[in-house]
mmCIF file with all atom_site columns, C-alpha atoms in Angstrom:
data_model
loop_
_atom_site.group_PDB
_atom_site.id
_atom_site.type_symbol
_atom_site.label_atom_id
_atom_site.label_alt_id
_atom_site.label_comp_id
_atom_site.label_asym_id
_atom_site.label_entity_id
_atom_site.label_seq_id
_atom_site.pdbx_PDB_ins_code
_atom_site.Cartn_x
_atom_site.Cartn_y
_atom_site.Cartn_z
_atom_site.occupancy
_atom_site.B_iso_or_equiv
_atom_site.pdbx_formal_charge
_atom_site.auth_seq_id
_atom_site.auth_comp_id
_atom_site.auth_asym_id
_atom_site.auth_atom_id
_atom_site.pdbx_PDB_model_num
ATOM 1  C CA . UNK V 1 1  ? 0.000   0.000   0.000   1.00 79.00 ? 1297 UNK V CA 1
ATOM 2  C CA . UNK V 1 2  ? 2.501   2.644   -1.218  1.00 83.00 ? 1298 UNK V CA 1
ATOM 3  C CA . UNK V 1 3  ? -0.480  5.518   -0.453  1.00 82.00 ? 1299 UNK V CA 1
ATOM 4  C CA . UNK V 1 4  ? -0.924  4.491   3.104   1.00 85.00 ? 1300 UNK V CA 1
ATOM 5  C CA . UNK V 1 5  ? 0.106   7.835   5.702   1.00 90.00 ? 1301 UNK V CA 1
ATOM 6  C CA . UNK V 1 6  ? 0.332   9.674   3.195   1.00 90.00 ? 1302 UNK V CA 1
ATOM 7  C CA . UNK V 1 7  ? -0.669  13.312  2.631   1.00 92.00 ? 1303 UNK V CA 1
ATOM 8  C CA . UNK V 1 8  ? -1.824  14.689  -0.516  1.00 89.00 ? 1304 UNK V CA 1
ATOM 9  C CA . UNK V 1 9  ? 1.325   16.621  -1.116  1.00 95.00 ? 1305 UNK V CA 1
ATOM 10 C CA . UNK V 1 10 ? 3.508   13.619  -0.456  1.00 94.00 ? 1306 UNK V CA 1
ATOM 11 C CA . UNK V 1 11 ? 0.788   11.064  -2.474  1.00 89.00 ? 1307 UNK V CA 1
ATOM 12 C CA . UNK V 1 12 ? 1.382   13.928  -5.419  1.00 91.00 ? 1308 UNK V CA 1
ATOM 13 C CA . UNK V 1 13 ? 5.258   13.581  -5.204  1.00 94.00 ? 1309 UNK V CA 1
ATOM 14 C CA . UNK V 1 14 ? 4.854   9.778   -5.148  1.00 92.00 ? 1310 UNK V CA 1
ATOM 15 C CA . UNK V 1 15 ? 2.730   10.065  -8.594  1.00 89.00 ? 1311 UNK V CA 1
ATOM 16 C CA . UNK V 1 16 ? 5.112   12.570  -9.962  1.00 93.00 ? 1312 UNK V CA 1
ATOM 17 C CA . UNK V 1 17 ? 7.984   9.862   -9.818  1.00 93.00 ? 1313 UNK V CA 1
ATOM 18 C CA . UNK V 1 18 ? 5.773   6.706   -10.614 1.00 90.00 ? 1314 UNK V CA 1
ATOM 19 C CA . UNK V 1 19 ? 4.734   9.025   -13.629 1.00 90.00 ? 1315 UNK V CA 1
ATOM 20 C CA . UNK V 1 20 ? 8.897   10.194  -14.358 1.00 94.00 ? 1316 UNK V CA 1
ATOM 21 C CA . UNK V 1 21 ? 9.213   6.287   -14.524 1.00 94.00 ? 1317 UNK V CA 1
ATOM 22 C CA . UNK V 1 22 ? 6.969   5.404   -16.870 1.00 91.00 ? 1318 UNK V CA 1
ATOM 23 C CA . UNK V 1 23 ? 7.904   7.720   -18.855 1.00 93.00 ? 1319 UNK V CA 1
ATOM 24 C CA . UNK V 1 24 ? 11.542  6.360   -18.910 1.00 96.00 ? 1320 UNK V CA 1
ATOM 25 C CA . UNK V 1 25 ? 9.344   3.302   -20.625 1.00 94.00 ? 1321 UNK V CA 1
ATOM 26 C CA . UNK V 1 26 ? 9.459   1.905   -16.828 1.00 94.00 ? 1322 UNK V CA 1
ATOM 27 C CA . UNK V 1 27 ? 6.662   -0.599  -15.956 1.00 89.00 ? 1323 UNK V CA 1
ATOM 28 C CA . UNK V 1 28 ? 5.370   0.141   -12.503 1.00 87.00 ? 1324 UNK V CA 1
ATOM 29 C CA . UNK V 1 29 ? 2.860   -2.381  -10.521 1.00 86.00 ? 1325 UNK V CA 1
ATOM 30 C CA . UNK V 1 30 ? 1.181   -1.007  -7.326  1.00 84.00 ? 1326 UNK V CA 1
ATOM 31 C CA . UNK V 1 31 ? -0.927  -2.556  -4.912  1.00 83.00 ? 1327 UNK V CA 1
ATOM 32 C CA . UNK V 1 32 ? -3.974  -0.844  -3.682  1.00 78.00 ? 1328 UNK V CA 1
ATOM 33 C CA . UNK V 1 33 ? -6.931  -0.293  -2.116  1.00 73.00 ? 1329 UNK V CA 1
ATOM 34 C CA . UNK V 1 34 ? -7.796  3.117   -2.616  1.00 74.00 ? 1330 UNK V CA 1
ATOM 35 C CA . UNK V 1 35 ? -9.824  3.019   -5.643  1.00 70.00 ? 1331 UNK V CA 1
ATOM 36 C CA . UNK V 1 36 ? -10.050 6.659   -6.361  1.00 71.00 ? 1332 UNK V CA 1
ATOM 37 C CA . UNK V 1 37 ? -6.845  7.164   -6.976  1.00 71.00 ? 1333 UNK V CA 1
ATOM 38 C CA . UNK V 1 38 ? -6.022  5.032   -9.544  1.00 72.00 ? 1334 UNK V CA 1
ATOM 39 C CA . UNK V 1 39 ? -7.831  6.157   -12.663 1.00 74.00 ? 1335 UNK V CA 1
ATOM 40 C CA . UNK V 1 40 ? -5.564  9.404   -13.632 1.00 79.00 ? 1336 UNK V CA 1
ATOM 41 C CA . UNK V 1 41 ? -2.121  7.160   -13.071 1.00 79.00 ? 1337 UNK V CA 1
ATOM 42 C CA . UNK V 1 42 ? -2.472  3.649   -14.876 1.00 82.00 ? 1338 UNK V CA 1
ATOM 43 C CA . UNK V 1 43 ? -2.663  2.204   -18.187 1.00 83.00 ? 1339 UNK V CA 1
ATOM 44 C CA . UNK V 1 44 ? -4.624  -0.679  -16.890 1.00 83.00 ? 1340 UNK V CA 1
ATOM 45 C CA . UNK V 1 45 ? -5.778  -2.397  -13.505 1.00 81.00 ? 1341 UNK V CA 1
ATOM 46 C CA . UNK V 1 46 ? -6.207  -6.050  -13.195 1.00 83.00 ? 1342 UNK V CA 1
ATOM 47 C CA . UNK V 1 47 ? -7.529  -7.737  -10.220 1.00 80.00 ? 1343 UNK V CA 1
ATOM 48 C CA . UNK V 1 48 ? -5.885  -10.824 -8.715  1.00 81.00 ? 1344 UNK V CA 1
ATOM 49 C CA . UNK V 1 49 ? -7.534  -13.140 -6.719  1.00 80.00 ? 1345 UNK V CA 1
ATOM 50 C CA . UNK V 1 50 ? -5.778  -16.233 -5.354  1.00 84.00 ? 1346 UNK V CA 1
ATOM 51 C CA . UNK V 1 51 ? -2.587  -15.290 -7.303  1.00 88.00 ? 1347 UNK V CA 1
ATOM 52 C CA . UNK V 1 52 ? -4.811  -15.294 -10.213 1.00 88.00 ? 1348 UNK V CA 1
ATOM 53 C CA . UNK V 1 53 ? -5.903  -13.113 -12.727 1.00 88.00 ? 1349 UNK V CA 1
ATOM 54 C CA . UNK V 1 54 ? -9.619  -12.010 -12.772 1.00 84.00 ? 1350 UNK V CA 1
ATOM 55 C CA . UNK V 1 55 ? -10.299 -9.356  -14.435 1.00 82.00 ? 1351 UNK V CA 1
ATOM 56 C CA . UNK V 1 56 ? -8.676  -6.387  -16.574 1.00 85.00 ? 1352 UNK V CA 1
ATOM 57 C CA . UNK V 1 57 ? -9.545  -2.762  -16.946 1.00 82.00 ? 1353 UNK V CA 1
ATOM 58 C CA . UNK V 1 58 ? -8.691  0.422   -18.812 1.00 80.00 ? 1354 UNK V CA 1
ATOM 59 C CA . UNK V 1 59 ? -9.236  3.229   -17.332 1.00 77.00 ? 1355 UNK V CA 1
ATOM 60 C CA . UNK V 1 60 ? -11.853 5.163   -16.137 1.00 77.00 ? 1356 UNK V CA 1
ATOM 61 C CA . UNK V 1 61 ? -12.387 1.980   -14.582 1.00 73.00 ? 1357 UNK V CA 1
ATOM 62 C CA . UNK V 1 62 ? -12.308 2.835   -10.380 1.00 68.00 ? 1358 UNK V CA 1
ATOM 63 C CA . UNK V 1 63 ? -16.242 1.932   -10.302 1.00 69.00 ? 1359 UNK V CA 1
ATOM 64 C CA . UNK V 1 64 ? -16.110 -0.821  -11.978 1.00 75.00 ? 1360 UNK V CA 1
ATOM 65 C CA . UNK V 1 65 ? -13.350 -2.314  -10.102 1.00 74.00 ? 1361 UNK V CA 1
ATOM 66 C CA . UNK V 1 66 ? -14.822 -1.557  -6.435  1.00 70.00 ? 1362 UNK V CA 1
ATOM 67 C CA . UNK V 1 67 ? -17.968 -3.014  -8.169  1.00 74.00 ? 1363 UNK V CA 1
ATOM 68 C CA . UNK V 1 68 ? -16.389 -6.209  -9.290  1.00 75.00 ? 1364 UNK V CA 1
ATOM 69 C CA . UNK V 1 69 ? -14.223 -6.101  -6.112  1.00 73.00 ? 1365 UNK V CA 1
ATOM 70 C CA . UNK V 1 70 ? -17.926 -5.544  -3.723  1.00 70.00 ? 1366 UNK V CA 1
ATOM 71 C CA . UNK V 1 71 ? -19.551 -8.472  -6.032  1.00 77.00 ? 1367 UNK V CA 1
ATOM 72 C CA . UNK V 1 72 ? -16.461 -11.076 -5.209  1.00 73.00 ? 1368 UNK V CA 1
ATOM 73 C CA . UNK V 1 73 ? -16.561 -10.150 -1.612  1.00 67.00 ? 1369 UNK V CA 1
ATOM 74 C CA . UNK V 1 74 ? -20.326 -11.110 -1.240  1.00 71.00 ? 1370 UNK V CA 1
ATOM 75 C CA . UNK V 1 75 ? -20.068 -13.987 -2.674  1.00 71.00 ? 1371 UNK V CA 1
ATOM 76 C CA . UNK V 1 76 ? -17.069 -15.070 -0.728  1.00 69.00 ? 1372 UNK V CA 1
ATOM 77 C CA . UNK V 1 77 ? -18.702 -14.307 2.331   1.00 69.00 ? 1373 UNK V CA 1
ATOM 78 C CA . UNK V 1 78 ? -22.242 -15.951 1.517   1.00 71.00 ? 1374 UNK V CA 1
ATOM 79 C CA . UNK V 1 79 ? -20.411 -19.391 0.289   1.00 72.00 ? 1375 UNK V CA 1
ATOM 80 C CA . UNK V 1 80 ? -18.787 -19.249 3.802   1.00 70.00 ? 1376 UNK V CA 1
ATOM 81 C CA . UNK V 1 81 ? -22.212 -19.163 5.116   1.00 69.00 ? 1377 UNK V CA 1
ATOM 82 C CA . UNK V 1 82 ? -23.495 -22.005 3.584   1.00 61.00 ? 1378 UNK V CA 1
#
């Protein structure tokens, strides 16, 4: 979680760099969990679940990922139910 305690100022000198690198044809992966940051900063965002690949997104894509993200999640927890 490379956003975690951060401010905004220092979460905007964090994308300046991961930006600066990817320009430099750099290929950055990040972890997250903060959705609504993502959009203006990646190419793509794939979700992983069990060390496996899910799904894939271009961006604008936050809403659909917390969507897809929310939809996994209940159904994980209701097949633990039963």
């Amino acid at each position: 979680e490379p956003l975690a305690f951060l401010d905004i100022q220092q979460q905007q000198l964090f994308f300046s760099l991961i930006e600066r690198l990817h320009a430099d044809g750099k290929t950055i992966v990040m972890v997250t969990h903060q959705m609504e940051s993502i959009d203006a900063h990646v190419d793509r965002v794939v979700v992983l679940r069990e060390g496996r690949l899910t799904h894939e997104f271009m961006p604008p894509c936050a809403a659909h990922v917390a969507a897809v993200l929310l939809q996994e999640h209940d159904h994980s927890r209701n097949s633990a139910k039963n």
